[in-house]
mmCIF file of C-alpha atoms in Angstrom:
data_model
loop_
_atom_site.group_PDB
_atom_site.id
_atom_site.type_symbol
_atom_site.label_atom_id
_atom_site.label_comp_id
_atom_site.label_asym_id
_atom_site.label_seq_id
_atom_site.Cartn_x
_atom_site.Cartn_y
_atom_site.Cartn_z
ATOM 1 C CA UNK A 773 89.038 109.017 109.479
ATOM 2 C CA UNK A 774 91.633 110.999 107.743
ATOM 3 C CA UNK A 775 93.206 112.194 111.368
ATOM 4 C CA UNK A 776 94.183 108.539 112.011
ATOM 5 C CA UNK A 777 96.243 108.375 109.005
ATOM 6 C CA UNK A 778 99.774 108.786 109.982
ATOM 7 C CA UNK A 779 100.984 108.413 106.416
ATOM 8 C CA UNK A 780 101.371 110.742 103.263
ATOM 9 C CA UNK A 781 98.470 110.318 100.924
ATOM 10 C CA UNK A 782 100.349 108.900 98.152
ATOM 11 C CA UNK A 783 101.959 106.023 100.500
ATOM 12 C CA UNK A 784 98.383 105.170 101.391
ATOM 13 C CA UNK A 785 97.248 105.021 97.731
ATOM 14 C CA UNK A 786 100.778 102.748 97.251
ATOM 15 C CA UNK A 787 99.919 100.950 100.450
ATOM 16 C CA UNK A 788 96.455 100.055 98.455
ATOM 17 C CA UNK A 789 97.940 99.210 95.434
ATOM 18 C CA UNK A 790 100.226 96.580 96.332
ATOM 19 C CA UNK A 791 97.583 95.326 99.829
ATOM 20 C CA UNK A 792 100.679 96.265 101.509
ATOM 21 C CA UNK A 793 99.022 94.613 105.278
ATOM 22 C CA UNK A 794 101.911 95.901 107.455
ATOM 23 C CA UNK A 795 101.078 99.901 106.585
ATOM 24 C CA UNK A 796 96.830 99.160 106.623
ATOM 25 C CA UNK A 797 94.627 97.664 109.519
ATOM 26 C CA UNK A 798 91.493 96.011 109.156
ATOM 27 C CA UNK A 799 89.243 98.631 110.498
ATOM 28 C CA UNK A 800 90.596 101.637 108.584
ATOM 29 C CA UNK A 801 89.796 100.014 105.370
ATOM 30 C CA UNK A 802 86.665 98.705 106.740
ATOM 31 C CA UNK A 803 86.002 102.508 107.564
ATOM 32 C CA UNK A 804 87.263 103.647 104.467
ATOM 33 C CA UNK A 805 84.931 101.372 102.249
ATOM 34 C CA UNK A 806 81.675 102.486 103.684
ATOM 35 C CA UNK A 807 83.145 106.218 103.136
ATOM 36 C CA UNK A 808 83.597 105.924 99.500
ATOM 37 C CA UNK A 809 82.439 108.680 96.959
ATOM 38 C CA UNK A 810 78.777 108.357 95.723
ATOM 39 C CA UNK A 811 78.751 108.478 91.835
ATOM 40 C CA UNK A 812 77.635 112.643 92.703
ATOM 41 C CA UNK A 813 80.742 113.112 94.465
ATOM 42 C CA UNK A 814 83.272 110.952 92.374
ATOM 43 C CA UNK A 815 81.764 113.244 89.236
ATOM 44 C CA UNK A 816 82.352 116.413 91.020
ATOM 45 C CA UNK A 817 85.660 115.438 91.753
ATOM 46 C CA UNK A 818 86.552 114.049 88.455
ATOM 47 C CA UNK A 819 85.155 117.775 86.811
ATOM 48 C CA UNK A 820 87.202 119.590 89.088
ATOM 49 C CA UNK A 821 89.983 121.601 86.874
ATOM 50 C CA UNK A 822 91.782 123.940 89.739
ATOM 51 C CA UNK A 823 94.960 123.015 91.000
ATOM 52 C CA UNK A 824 94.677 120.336 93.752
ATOM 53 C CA UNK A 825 96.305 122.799 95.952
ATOM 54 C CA UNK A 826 93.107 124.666 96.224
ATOM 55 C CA UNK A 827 91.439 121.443 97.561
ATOM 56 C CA UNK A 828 90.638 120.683 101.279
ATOM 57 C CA UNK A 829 92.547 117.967 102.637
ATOM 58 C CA UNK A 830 89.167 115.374 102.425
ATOM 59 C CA UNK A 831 88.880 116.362 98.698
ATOM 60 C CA UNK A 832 92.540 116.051 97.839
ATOM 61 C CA UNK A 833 92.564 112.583 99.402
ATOM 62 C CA UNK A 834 89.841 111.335 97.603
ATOM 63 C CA UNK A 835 91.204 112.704 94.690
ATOM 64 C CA UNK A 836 94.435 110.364 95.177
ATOM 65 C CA UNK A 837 91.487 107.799 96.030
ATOM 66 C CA UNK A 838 89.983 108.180 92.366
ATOM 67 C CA UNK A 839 93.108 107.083 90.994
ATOM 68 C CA UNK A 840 93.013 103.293 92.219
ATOM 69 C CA UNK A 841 91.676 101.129 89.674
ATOM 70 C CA UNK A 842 88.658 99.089 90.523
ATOM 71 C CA UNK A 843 88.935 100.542 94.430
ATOM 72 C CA UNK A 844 85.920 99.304 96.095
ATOM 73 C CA UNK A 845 86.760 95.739 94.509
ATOM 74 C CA UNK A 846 90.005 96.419 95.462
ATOM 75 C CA UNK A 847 89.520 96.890 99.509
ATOM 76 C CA UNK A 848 86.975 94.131 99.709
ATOM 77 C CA UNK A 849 89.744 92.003 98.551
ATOM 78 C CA UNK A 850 91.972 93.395 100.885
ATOM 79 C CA UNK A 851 89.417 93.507 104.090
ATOM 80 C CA UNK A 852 89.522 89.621 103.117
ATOM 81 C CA UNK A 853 93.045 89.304 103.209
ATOM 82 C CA UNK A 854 93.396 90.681 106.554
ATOM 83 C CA UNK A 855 90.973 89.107 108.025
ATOM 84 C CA UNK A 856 91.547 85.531 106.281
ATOM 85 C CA UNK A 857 93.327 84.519 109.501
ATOM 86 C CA UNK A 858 90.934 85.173 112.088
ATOM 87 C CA UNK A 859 88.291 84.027 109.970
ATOM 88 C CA UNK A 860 89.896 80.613 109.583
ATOM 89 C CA UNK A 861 90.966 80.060 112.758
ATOM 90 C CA UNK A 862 87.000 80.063 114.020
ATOM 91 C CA UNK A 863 85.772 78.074 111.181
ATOM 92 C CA UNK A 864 88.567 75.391 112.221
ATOM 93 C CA UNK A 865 86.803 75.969 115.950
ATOM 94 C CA UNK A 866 83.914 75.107 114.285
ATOM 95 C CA UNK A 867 84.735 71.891 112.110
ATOM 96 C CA UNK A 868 86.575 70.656 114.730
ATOM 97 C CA UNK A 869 83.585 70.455 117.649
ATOM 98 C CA UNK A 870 81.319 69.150 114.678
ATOM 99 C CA UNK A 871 83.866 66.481 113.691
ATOM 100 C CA UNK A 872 84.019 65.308 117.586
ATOM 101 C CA UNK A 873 80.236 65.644 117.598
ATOM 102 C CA UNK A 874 80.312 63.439 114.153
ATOM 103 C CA UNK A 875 82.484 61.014 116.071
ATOM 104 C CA UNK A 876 80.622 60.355 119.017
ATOM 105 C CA UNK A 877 77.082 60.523 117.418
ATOM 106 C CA UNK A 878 78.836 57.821 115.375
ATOM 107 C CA UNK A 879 80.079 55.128 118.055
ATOM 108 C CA UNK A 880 76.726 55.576 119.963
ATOM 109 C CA UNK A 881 75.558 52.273 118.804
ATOM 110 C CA UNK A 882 72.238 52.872 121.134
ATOM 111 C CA UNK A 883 70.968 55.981 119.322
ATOM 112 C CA UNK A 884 71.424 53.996 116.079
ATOM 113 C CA UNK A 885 69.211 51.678 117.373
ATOM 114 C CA UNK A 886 66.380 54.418 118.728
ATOM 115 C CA UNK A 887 66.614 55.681 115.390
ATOM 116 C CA UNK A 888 66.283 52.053 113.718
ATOM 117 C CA UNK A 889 62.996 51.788 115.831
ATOM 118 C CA UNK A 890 61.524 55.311 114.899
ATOM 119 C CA UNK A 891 61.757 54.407 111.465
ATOM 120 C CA UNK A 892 60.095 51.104 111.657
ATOM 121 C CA UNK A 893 57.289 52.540 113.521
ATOM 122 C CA UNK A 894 57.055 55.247 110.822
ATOM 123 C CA UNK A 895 57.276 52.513 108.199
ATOM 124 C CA UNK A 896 54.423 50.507 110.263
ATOM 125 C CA UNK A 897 52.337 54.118 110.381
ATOM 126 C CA UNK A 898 52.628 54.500 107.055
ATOM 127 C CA UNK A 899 51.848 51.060 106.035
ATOM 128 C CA UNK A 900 52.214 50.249 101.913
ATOM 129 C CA UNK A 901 52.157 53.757 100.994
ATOM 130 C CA UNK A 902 53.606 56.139 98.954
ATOM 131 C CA UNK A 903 55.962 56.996 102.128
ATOM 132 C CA UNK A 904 55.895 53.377 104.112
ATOM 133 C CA UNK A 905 58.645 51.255 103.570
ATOM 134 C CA UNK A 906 61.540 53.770 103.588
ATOM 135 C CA UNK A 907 65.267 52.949 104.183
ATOM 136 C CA UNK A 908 65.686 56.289 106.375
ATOM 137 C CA UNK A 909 64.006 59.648 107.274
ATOM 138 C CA UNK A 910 65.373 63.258 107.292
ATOM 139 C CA UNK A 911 65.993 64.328 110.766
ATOM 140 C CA UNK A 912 63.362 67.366 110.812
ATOM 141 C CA UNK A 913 60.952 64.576 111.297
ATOM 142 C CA UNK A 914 62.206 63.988 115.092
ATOM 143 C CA UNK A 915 60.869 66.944 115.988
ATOM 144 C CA UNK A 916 57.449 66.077 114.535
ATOM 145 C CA UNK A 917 57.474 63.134 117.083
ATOM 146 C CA UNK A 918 56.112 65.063 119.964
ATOM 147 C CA UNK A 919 53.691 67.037 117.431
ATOM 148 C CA UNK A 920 51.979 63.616 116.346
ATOM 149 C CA UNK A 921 49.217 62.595 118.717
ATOM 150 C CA UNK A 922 47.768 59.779 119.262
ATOM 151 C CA UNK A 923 43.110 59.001 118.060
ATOM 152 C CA UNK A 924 42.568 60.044 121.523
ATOM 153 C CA UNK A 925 45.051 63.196 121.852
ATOM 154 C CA UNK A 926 46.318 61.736 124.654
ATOM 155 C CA UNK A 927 49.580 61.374 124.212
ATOM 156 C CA UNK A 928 52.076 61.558 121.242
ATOM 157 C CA UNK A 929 54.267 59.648 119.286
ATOM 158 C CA UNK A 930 57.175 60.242 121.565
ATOM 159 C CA UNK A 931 55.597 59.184 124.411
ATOM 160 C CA UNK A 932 54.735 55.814 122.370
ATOM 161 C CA UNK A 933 58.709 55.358 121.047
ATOM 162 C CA UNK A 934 59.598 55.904 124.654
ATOM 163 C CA UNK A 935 56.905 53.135 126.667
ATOM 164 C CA UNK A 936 57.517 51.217 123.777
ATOM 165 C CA UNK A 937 61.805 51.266 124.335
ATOM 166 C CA UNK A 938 61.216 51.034 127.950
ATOM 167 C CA UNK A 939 59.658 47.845 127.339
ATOM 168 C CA UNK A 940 61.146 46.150 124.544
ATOM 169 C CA UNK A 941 64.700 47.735 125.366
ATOM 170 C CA UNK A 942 65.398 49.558 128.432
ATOM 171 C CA UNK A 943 68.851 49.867 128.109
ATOM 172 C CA UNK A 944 68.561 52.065 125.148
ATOM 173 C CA UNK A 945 66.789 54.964 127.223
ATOM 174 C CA UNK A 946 70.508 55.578 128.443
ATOM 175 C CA UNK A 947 71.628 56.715 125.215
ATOM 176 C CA UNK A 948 72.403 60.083 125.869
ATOM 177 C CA UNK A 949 74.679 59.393 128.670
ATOM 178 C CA UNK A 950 76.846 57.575 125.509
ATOM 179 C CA UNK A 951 77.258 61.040 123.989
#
């Protein structure tokens, strides 16, 4: 790690001090943070009376190291700084295909009305109940539709919605040509 720094070790611990960005890269700090001191090796250091001089080169840098306030706090903050960018521009990838998806699930005035018929049929299932007579239903519970079978495990709930569409409503079945 050292060998790729091309700087003195007191610019670096300057470059750290003020998250100087132009003199750092992402993956050098990234690098740097999981080679931090164990509390051993910080005590070692910090017990050490010699002149620095008689340090290796690893052991004088984390000596400049030791000096930081707060350091691992310090280059989390900065990893998220330089990588605030990038990080933003794919979660504005991702808000923007679920706002289009929001949109068009929206205007698709069919699969409202698929999903205003699997509720009354699980109204109509669940009669007066504790759970009949519901003004909506999470939307885990479509995927319980091909789960629930019929008295003579024959066929399921899906199958039912769908014969029962295709007769009371065929031109909902094209629904997810609207998306």
């Amino acid at each position: 790690l050292l060998s790729h720094l091309k700087i003195p070790h007191e610019d670096f611990k300057k470059a750290i001090m003020s998250l100087d960005t132009r003199t750092l890269q992402p993956n050098f700090v990234i690098q740097l943070m999981r080679l931090l001191p164990t509390d051993q090796e910080v005590a070692a250091l910090q017990s050490y009376t010699g002149p620095k001089e008689d340090l290796g080169t690893a052991e004088r840098f984390l000596f400049e190291l030791l000096c930081i306030p707060r350091l691992k706090p310090r280059l989390q903050c900065f990893v998220f700084i330089l990588e605030f960018n990038a990080r933003l521009h794919d979660l504005s990838e991702n808000v923007e295909v679920f706002t289009y998806a929001l949109h068009d699930l929206k205007q698709c005035t069919k699969l409202g009305k698929v999903l205003e018929r699997i509720l009354a049929i699980g109204n109509y299932l669940n009669g007066t109940g504790p759970r009949g007579g519901a003004y909506g239903f999470k939307l885990e519970v479509l995927t319980k539709l091909a789960d629930t079978k019929t008295s003579d495990n024959k066929s399921t709930l899906l199958h039912y919605l769908a014969s029962f569409i295709e007769k009371d409503s065929p031109d909902l079945l094209t629904f997810p040509q609207d998306l």
